[in-house]
Coordinates of C-alpha atoms and ligand atoms in Angstrom, one line a residue:
Chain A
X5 CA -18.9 -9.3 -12.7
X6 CA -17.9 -9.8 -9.1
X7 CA -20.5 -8.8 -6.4
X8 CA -22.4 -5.9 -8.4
X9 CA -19.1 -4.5 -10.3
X10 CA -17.7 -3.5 -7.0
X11 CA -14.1 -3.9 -6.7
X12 CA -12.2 -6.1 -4.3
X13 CA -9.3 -4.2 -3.0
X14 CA -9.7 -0.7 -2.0
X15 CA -8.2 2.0 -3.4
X16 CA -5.3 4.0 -1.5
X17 CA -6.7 7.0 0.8
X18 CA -3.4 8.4 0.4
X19 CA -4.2 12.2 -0.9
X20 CA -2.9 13.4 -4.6
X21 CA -0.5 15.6 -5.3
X22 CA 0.6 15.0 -1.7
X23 CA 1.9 11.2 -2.2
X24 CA 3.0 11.3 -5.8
X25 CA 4.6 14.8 -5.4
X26 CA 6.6 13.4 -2.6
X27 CA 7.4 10.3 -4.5
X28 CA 9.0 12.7 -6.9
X29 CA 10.9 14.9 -4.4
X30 CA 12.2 12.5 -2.3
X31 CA 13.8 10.9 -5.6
X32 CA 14.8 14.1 -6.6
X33 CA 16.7 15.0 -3.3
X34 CA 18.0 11.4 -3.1
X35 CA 20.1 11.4 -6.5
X36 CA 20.9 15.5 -5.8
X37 CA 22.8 14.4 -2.5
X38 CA 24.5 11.7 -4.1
X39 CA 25.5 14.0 -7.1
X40 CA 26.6 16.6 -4.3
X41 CA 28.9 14.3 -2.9
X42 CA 30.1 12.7 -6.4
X43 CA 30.7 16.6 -7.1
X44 CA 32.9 17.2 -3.8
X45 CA 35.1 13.5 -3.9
X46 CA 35.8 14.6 -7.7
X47 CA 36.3 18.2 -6.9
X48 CA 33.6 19.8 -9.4
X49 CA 33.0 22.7 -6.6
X50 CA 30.7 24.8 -8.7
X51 CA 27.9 21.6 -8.8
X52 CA 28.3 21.3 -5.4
X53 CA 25.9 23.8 -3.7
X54 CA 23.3 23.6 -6.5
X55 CA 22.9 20.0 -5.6
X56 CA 22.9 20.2 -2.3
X57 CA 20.3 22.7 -2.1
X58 CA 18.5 20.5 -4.2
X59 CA 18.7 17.4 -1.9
X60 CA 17.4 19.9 0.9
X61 CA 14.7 21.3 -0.9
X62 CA 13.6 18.4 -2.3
X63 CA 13.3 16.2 0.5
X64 CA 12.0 18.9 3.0
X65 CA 9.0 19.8 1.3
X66 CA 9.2 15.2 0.5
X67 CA 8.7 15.5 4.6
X68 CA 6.3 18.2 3.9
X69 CA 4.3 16.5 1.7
X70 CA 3.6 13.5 3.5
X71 CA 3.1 15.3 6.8
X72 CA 0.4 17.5 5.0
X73 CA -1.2 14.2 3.7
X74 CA -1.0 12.5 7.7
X75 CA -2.8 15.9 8.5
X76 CA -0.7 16.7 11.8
X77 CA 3.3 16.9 12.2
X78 CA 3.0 14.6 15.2
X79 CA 2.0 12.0 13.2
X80 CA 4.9 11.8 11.4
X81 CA 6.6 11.0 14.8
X82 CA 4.8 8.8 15.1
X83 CA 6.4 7.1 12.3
X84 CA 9.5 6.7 14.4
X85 CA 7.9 5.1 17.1
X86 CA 9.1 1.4 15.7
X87 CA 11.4 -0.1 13.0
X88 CA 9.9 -2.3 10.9
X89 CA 11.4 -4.1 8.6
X90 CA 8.1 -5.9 6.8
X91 CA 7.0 -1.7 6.5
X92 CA 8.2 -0.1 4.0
X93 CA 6.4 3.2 5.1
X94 CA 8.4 2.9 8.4
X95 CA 11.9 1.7 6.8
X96 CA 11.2 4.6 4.8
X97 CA 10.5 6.8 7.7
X98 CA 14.2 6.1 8.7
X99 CA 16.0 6.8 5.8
X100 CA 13.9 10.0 5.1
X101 CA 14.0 11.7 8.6
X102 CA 17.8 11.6 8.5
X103 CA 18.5 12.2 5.3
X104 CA 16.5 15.7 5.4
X105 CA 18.3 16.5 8.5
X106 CA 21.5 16.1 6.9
X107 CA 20.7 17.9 4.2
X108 CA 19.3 20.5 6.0
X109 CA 22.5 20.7 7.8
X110 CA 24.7 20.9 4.7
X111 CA 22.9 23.5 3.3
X112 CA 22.9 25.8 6.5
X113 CA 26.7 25.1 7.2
X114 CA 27.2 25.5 3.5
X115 CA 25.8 28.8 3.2
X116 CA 26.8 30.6 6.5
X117 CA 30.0 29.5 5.8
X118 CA 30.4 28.1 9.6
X119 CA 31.3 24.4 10.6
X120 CA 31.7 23.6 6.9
X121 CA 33.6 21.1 7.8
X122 CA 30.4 19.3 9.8
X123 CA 28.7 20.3 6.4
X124 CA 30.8 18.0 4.1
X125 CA 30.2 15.3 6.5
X126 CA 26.6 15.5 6.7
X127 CA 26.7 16.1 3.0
X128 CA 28.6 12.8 2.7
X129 CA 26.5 11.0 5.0
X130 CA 23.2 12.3 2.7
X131 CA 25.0 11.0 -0.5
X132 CA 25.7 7.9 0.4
X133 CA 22.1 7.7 1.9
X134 CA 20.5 9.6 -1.5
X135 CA 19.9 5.9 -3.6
X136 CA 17.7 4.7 -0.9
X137 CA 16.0 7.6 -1.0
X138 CA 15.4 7.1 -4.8
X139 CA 13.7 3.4 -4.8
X140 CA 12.8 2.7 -1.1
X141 CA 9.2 4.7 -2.7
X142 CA 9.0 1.7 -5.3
X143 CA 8.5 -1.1 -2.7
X144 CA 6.3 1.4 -0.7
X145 CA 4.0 1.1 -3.5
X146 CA 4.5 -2.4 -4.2
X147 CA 3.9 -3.6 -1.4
X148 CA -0.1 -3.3 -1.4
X149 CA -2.7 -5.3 -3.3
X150 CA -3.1 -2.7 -5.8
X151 CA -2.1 -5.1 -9.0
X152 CA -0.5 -2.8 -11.0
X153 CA 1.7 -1.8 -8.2
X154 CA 2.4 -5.0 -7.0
X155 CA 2.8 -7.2 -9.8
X156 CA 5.4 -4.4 -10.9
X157 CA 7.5 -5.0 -8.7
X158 CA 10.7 -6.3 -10.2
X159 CA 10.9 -3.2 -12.6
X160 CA 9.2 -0.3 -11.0
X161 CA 12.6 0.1 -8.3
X162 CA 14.4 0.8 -12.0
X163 CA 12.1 2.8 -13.2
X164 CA 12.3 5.6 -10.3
X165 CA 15.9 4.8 -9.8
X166 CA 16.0 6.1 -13.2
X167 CA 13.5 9.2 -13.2
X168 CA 15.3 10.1 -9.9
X169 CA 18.3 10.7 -11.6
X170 CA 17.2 12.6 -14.7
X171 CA 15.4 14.5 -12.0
X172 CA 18.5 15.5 -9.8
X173 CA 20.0 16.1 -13.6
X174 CA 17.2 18.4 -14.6
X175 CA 17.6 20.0 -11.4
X176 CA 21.3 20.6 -11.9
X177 CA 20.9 21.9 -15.3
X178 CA 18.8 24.5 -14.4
X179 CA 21.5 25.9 -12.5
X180 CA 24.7 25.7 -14.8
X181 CA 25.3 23.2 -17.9
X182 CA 27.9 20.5 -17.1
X183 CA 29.3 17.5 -18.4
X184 CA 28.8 15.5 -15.5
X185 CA 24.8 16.6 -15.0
X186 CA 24.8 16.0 -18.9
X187 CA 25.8 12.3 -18.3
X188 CA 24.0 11.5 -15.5
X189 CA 21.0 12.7 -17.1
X190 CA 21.5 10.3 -20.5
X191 CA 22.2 7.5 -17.9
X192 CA 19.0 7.9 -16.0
X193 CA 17.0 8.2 -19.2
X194 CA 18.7 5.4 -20.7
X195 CA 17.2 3.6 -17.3
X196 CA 14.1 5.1 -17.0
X197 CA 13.2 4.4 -20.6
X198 CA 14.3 0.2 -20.6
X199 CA 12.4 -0.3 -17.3
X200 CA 9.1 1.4 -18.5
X201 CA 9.0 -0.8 -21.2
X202 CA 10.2 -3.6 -19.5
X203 CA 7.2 -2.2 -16.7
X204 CA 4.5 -2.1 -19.6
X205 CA 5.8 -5.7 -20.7
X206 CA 4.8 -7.3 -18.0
X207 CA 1.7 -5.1 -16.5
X208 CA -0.2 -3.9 -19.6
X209 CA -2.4 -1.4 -17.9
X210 CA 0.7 1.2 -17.2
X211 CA 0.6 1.4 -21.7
X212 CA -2.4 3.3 -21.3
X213 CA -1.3 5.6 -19.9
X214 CA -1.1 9.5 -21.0
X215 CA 1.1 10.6 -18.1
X216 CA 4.0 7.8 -18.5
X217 CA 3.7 8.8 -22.5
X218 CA 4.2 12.2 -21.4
X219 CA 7.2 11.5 -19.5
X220 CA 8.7 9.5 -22.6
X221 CA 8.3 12.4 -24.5
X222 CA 9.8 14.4 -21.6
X223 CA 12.4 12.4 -21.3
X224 CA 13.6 12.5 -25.1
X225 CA 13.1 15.8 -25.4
X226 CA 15.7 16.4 -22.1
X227 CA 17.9 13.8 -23.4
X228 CA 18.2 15.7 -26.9
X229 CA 18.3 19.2 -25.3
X230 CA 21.3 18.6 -23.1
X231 CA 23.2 17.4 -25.8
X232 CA 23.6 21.3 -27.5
X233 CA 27.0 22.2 -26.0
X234 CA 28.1 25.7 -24.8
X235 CA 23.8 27.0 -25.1
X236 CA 22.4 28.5 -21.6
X237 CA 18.9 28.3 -22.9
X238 CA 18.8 24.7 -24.5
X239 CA 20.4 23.5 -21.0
X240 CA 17.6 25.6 -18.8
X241 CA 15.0 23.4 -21.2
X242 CA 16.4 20.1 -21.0
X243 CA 16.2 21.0 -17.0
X244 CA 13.1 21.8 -16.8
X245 CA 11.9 18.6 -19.3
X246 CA 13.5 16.4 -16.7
X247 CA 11.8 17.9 -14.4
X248 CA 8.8 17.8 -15.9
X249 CA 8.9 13.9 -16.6
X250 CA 9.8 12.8 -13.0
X251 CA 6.8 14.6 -12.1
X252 CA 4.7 12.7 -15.1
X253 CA 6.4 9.5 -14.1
X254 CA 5.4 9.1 -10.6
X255 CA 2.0 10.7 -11.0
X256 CA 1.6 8.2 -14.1
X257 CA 2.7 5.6 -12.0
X258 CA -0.1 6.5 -9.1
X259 CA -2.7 6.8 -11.0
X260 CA -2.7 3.7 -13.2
X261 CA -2.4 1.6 -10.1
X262 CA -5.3 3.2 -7.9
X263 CA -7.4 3.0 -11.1
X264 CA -6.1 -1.2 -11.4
X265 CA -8.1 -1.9 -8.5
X266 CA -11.2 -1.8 -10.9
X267 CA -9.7 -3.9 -13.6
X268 CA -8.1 -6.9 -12.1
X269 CA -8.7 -9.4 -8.7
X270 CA -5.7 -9.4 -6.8
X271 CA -2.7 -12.5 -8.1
X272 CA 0.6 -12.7 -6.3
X273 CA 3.4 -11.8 -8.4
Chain B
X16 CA -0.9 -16.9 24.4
X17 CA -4.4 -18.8 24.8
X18 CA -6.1 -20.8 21.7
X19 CA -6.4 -19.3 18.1
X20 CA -10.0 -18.1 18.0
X21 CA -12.1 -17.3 15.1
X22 CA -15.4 -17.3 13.0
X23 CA -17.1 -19.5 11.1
X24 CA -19.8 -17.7 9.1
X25 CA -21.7 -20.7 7.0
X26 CA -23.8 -18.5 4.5
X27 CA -25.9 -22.1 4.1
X28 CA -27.9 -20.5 6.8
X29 CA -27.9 -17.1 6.5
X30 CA -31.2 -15.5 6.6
X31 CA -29.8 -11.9 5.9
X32 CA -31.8 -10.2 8.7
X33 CA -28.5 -8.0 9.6
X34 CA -29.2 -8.9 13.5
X35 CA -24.9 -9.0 13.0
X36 CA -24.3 -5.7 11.4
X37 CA -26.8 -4.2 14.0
X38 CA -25.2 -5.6 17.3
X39 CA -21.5 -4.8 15.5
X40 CA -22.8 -1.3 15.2
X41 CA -24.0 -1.0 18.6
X42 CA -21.3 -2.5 21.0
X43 CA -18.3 -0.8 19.0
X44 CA -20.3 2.6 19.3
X45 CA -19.6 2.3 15.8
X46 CA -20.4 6.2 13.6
X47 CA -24.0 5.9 11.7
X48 CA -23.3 6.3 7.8
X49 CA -26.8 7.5 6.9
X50 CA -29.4 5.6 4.7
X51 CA -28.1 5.1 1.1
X52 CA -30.3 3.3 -1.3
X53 CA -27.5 1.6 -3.1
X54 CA -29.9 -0.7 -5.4
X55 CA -28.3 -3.3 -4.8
X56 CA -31.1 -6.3 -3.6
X57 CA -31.1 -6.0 -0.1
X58 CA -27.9 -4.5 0.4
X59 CA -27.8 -0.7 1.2
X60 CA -24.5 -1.3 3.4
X61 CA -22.3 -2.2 0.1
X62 CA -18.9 -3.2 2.0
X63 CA -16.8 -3.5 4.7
X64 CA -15.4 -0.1 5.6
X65 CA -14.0 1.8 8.9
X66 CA -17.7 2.1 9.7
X67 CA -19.1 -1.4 8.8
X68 CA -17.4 -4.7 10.2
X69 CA -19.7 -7.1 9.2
X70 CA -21.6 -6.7 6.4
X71 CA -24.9 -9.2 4.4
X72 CA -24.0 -9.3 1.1
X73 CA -27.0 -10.0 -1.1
X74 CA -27.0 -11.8 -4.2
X75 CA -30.3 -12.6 -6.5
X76 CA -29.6 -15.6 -8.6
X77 CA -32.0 -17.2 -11.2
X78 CA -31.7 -20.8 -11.1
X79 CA -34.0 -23.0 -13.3
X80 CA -36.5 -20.3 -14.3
X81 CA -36.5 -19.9 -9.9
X82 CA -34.8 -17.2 -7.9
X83 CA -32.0 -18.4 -5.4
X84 CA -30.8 -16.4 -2.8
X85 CA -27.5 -16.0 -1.7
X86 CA -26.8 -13.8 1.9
X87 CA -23.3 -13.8 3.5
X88 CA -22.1 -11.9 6.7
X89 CA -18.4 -10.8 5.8
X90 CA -16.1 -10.2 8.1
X91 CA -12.3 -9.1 8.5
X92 CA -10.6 -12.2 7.9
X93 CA -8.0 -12.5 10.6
X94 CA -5.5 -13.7 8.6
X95 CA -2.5 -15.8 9.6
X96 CA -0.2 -13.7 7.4
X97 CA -2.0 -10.2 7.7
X98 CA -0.8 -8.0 5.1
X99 CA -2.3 -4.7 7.3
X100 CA -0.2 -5.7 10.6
X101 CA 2.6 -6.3 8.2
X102 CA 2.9 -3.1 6.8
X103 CA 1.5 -0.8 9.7
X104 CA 4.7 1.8 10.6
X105 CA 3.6 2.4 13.6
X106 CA 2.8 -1.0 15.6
X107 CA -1.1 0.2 15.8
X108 CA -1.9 -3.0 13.9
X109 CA -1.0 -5.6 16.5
X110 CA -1.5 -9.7 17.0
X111 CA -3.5 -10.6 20.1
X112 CA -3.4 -13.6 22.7
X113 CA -6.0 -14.8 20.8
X114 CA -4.4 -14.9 17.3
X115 CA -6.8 -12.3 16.0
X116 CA -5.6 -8.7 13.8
X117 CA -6.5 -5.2 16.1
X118 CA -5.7 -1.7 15.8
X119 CA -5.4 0.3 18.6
X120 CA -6.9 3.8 18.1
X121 CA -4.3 5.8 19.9
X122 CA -1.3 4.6 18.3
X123 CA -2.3 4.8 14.6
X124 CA -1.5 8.1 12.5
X125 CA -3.6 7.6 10.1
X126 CA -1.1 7.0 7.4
X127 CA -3.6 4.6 5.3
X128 CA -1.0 2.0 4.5
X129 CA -2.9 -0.9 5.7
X130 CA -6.0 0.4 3.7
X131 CA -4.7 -0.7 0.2
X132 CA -2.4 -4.1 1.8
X133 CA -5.4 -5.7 2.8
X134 CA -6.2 -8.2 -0.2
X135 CA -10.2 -8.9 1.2
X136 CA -10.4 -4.8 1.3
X137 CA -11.5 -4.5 4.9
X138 CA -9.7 -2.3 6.7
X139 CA -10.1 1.4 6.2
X140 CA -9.3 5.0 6.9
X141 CA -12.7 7.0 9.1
X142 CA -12.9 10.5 7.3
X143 CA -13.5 12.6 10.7
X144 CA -10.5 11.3 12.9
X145 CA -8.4 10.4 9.9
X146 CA -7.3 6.3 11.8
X147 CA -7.8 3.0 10.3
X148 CA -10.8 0.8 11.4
X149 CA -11.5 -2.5 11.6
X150 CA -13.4 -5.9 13.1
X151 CA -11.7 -6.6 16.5
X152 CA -13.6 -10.0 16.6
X153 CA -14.6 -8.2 19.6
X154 CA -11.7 -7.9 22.2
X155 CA -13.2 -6.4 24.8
X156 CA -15.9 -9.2 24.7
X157 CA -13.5 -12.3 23.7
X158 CA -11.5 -11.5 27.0
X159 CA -14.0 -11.8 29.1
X160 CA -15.0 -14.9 27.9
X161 CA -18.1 -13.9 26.0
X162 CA -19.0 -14.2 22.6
X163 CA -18.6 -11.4 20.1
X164 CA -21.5 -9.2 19.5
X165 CA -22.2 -10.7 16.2
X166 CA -22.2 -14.3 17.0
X167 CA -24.4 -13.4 20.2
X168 CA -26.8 -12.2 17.7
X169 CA -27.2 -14.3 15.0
X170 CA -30.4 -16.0 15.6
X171 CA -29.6 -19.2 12.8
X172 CA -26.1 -19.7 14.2
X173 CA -24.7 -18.8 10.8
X174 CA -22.3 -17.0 13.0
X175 CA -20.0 -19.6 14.6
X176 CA -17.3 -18.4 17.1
X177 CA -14.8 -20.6 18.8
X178 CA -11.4 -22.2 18.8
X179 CA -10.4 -22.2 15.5
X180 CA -9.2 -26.0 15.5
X181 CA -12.9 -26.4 16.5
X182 CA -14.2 -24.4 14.2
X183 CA -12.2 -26.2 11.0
X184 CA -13.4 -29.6 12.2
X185 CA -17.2 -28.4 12.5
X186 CA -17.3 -27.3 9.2
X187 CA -15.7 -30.1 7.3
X188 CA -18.6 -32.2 9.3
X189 CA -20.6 -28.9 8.1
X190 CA -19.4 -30.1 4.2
X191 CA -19.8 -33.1 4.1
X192 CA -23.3 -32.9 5.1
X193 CA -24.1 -30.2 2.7
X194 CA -22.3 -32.5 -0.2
X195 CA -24.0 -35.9 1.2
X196 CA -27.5 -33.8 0.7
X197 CA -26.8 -32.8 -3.0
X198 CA -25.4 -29.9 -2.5
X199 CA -22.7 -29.7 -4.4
X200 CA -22.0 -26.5 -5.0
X201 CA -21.1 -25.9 -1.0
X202 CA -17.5 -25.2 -0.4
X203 CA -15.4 -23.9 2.5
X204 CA -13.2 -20.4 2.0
X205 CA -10.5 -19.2 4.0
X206 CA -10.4 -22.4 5.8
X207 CA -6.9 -23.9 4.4
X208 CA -4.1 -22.8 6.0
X209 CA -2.1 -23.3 3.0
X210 CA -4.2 -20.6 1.0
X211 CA -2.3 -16.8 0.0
X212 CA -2.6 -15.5 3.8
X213 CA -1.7 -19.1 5.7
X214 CA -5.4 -20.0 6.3
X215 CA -8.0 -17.0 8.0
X216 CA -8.9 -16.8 11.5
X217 CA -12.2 -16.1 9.8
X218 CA -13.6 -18.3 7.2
X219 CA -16.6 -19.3 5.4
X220 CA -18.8 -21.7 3.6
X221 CA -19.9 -20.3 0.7
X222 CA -22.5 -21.9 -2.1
X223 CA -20.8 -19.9 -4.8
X224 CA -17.8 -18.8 -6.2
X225 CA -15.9 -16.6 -3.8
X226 CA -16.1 -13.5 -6.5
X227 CA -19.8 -14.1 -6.9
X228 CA -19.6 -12.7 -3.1
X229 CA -17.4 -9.8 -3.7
X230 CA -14.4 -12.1 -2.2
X231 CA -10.9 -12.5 -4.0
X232 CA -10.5 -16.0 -5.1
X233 CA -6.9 -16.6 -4.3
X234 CA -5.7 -14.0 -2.1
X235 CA -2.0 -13.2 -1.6
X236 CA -0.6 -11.2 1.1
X237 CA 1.7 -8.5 -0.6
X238 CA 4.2 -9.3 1.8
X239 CA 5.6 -12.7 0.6
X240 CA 7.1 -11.0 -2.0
X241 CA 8.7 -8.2 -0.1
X242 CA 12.2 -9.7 0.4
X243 CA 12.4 -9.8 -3.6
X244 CA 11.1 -6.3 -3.8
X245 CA 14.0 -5.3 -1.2
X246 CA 16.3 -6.6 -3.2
X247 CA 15.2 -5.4 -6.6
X248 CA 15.4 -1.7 -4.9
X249 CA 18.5 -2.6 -3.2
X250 CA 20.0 -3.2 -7.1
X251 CA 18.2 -0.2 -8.3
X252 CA 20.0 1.8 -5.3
X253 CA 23.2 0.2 -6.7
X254 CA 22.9 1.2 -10.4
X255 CA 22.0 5.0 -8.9
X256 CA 25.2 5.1 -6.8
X257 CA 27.1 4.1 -10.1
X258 CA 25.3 6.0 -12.4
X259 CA 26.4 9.3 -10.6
X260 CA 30.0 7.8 -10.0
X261 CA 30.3 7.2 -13.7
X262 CA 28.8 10.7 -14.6
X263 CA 31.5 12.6 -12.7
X264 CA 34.3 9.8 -14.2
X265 CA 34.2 11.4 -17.9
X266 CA 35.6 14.5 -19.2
X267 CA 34.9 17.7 -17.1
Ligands
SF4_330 S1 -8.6 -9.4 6.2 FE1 -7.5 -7.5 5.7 S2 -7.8 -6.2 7.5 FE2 -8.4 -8.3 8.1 S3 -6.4 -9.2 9.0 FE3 -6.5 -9.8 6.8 S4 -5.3 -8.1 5.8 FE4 -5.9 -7.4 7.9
SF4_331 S1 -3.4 3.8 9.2 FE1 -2.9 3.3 11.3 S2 -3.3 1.1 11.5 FE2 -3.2 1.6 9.3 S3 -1.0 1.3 8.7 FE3 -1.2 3.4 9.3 S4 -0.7 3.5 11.5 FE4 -1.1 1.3 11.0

């Protein structure tokens, strides 16, 4: 159908892994900083560094990512250049730039031991910023034609709120077993898993897909893993399958809705 | 800022001899894309892209054992709510004096947002310098007071430039006519200004179904729903912020 089975809106030219791998490390980093900061007001000091090198990690090679997919680090400047609040690329611009300089800062005070005190302040400044940093990607990807993006857009900002925590979980877990990493993670797959069905309720196409079943699976399996108490090597696997599904997630999510441009004509949501 | 001009492309009259896509081509200095035998009737140009800015679609209809044929130049639509401007970071998509939608070269990074916000898929990214390209309804032209390459061109006037006000009034006469003669399959597109993009700077009468031409049929720009999207990620923000607050509540 149409004008000889071609379809209407164009798909993204945004490059893969580049764009989903920096949707998932700039949620990542987000809910790390935040948990970094949690850790420090509630004085769990040995989750503290772990998570902080997370948040700077993450959302370094988040910067790195998108400025290997702009082609040219000036480009990314150019970002900066305006704020705009109908762009979610450039709002999104403004929360990232700071937030990896922050982190970047908390780490280096952190482990040279020097200006700590600057440290805890950037640090606090990143985890208050860190849930920005975990949906802003969500209306970044909504806010295109692509239908299945689009027309998800009242659960999709739930859906990587969600995988971003489980992720900064899994990331924490790796490290050392705690409680509070232990919670966090059940919270975020409690999330995760309501708003991908929720997602799949209202936008069919995202149930076919192998990726998002993957991350279910993932998910679970993380879930069930953390739950063995006092086990090193149950709480290294439940790590890495949170991990593992943040990464599933956001690819699953990227690819269903570059392939919905061939299924569906554009509708407003 | 001067009047709102646009296009009125009435495909009634279209004799799909490309004179449009040619001139296009030539005053933008516009990158050859090779010849590509696409199969598709006389179409081996296929779509808009960063290298095509008007392009004949056409279609071969059989009508009462009889073929019909259907040619259209399409254009970027200039739209009154321009998802592409909307969500360019970088202020290269920018508004002119004349109402119309333009990128300028040297301020776009290439990021490709505007690529997939455009509901009419128009505007794309050019592979070799990596920047969004687009119809300019001929700026450099406009402000000197001639007519853009295309219009100049097209030999049957399908190609209609002018204030817009004008151009809206024309073709309802245009319509009318059409419908009077037993047409009554002639409609206008793009013209409405309360359509999904608040009426196009560039719009059409089509003797179709806009799909039959490869068009949307009730475009949306993405952007009317972005203050609900804002706030549906400002409550998912929310639930993280408690989420790890309530984690490091609990027992240690
Ligand atoms: S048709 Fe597409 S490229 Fe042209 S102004 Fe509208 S949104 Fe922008
Ligand atoms: S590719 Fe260029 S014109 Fe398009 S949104 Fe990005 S900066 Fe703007």
């Amino acid at each position: 159908m149409g004008y000889y089975g071609r379809p209407i809106v164009k798909e993204p030219v945004w490059k893969v892994p580049d764009v989903p791998g920096y949707l998932f490390l700039g949620g990542m980093a987000g809910a790390s900083a935040s948990m970094a900061l949690a850790a420090q007001v509630s004085g769990h000091s040995e989750l503290i560094r772990p998570a902080r090198v997370a948040a700077a990690v993450g959302s370094l090679a988040s910067v790195g990512a998108l400025i290997h997919d702009l082609g040219r680090p000036e480009r990314f400047l150019n970002m900066l250049r305006v704020f705009k609040v109908t762009s979610p690329l450039s709002v999104g611009s403004w929360i990232l730039a700071p937030f990896s300089g922050l982190t970047a800062l908390t780490v280096a005070t952190d482990l040279s031991g020097r200006f700590r005190w600057i440290g805890s302040l950037a640090g606090g400044a990143a985890g208050v910023l860190g849930p920005a940093m975990c949906t802003y990607t969500s209306v970044l990807l909504a806010d295109t034609a692509i239908p299945a993006w689009h027309n998800a857009y009242p659960e999709l900002p739930f859906v990587f709120a969600g995988s971003a925590m489980t992720s900064a979980a899994g990331a924490s877990l790796l490290v050392s077993p705690s409680r509070p990493a232990v919670r966090l993670g059940l919270i975020g797959s409690g999330l995760e898993l309501t708003s991908t069905a929720a997602m799949e309720r209202r936008v069919e196409t995202y149930r076919s897909s192998k990726l998002l079943t993957a991350a279910k699976a993932l998910t679970v399996a993380g879930a069930g893993l953390s739950l063995v108490r006092g086990n090193r090597v149950t709480a290294v696997l439940a790590g890495a399958s949170y991990l593992a599904a943040g990464i599933c997630t956001r690819f699953g999510v990227y690819r269903t809705g570059t392939a919905s441009v061939k299924l569906v004509s554009v509708q407003s949501g | 800022m001067t009047e709102r001009m646009g296009f009125f492309t009435d495909t009634s009259v279209c004799i799909g001899c490309k004179a449009c896509e040619v001139a296009c081509k030539t005053w933008n200095d516009i990158p050859a894309d090779g010849v590509d035998l696409l199969g598709m009737s006389y179409d081996n140009t296929g779509s808009l892209d960063a290298n095509t800015w008007r392009h004949v679609a056409f279609i071969e209809q059989t009508v009462q054992d009889d073929t019909r044929w259907l040619m259209s130049s399409d254009v970027c639509k200039h739209c009154t709510e321009a998802g592409c401007l909307d969500v360019c970071p970088t202020g290269a998509l920018f508004r002119t004096e004349f109402d119309t939608v333009v990128v300028q070269a040297d301020i776009c990074n290439g990021c490709g947002y505007c690529v997939p916000a455009c509901p009419f898929g128009v505007i794309d990214r050019r592979e070799d310098d990596g920047r969004a390209w687009k119809c300019t309804m001929c700026y450099d032209r406009i402000g000197d007071g001639l007519m853009p390459a295309c219009a100049t061109a097209c030999p049957t006037e399908s190609i209609q430039y002018g204030p817009l006000d004008e151009l809206r009034e024309r073709a309802d006469e245009r319509l009318a006519e059409l419908h009077s003669r037993g047409q009554a399959d002639a409609r206008l597109y793009g013209h409405s200004p309360d359509d999904g993009v608040g009426g196009a700077g560039a719009f059409f009468l089509l003797l179709d179904e806009p799909e039959v031409y490869g068009l949307p049929s009730n475009p949306v720009v993405t952007t009317r729903d972005l203050p609900a999207m804002w706030k549906r990620a400002g409550l998912a923000a929310v639930a993280v912020a408690a989420g790890v607050a309530v984690s490091f509540l609990g027992r240690r």
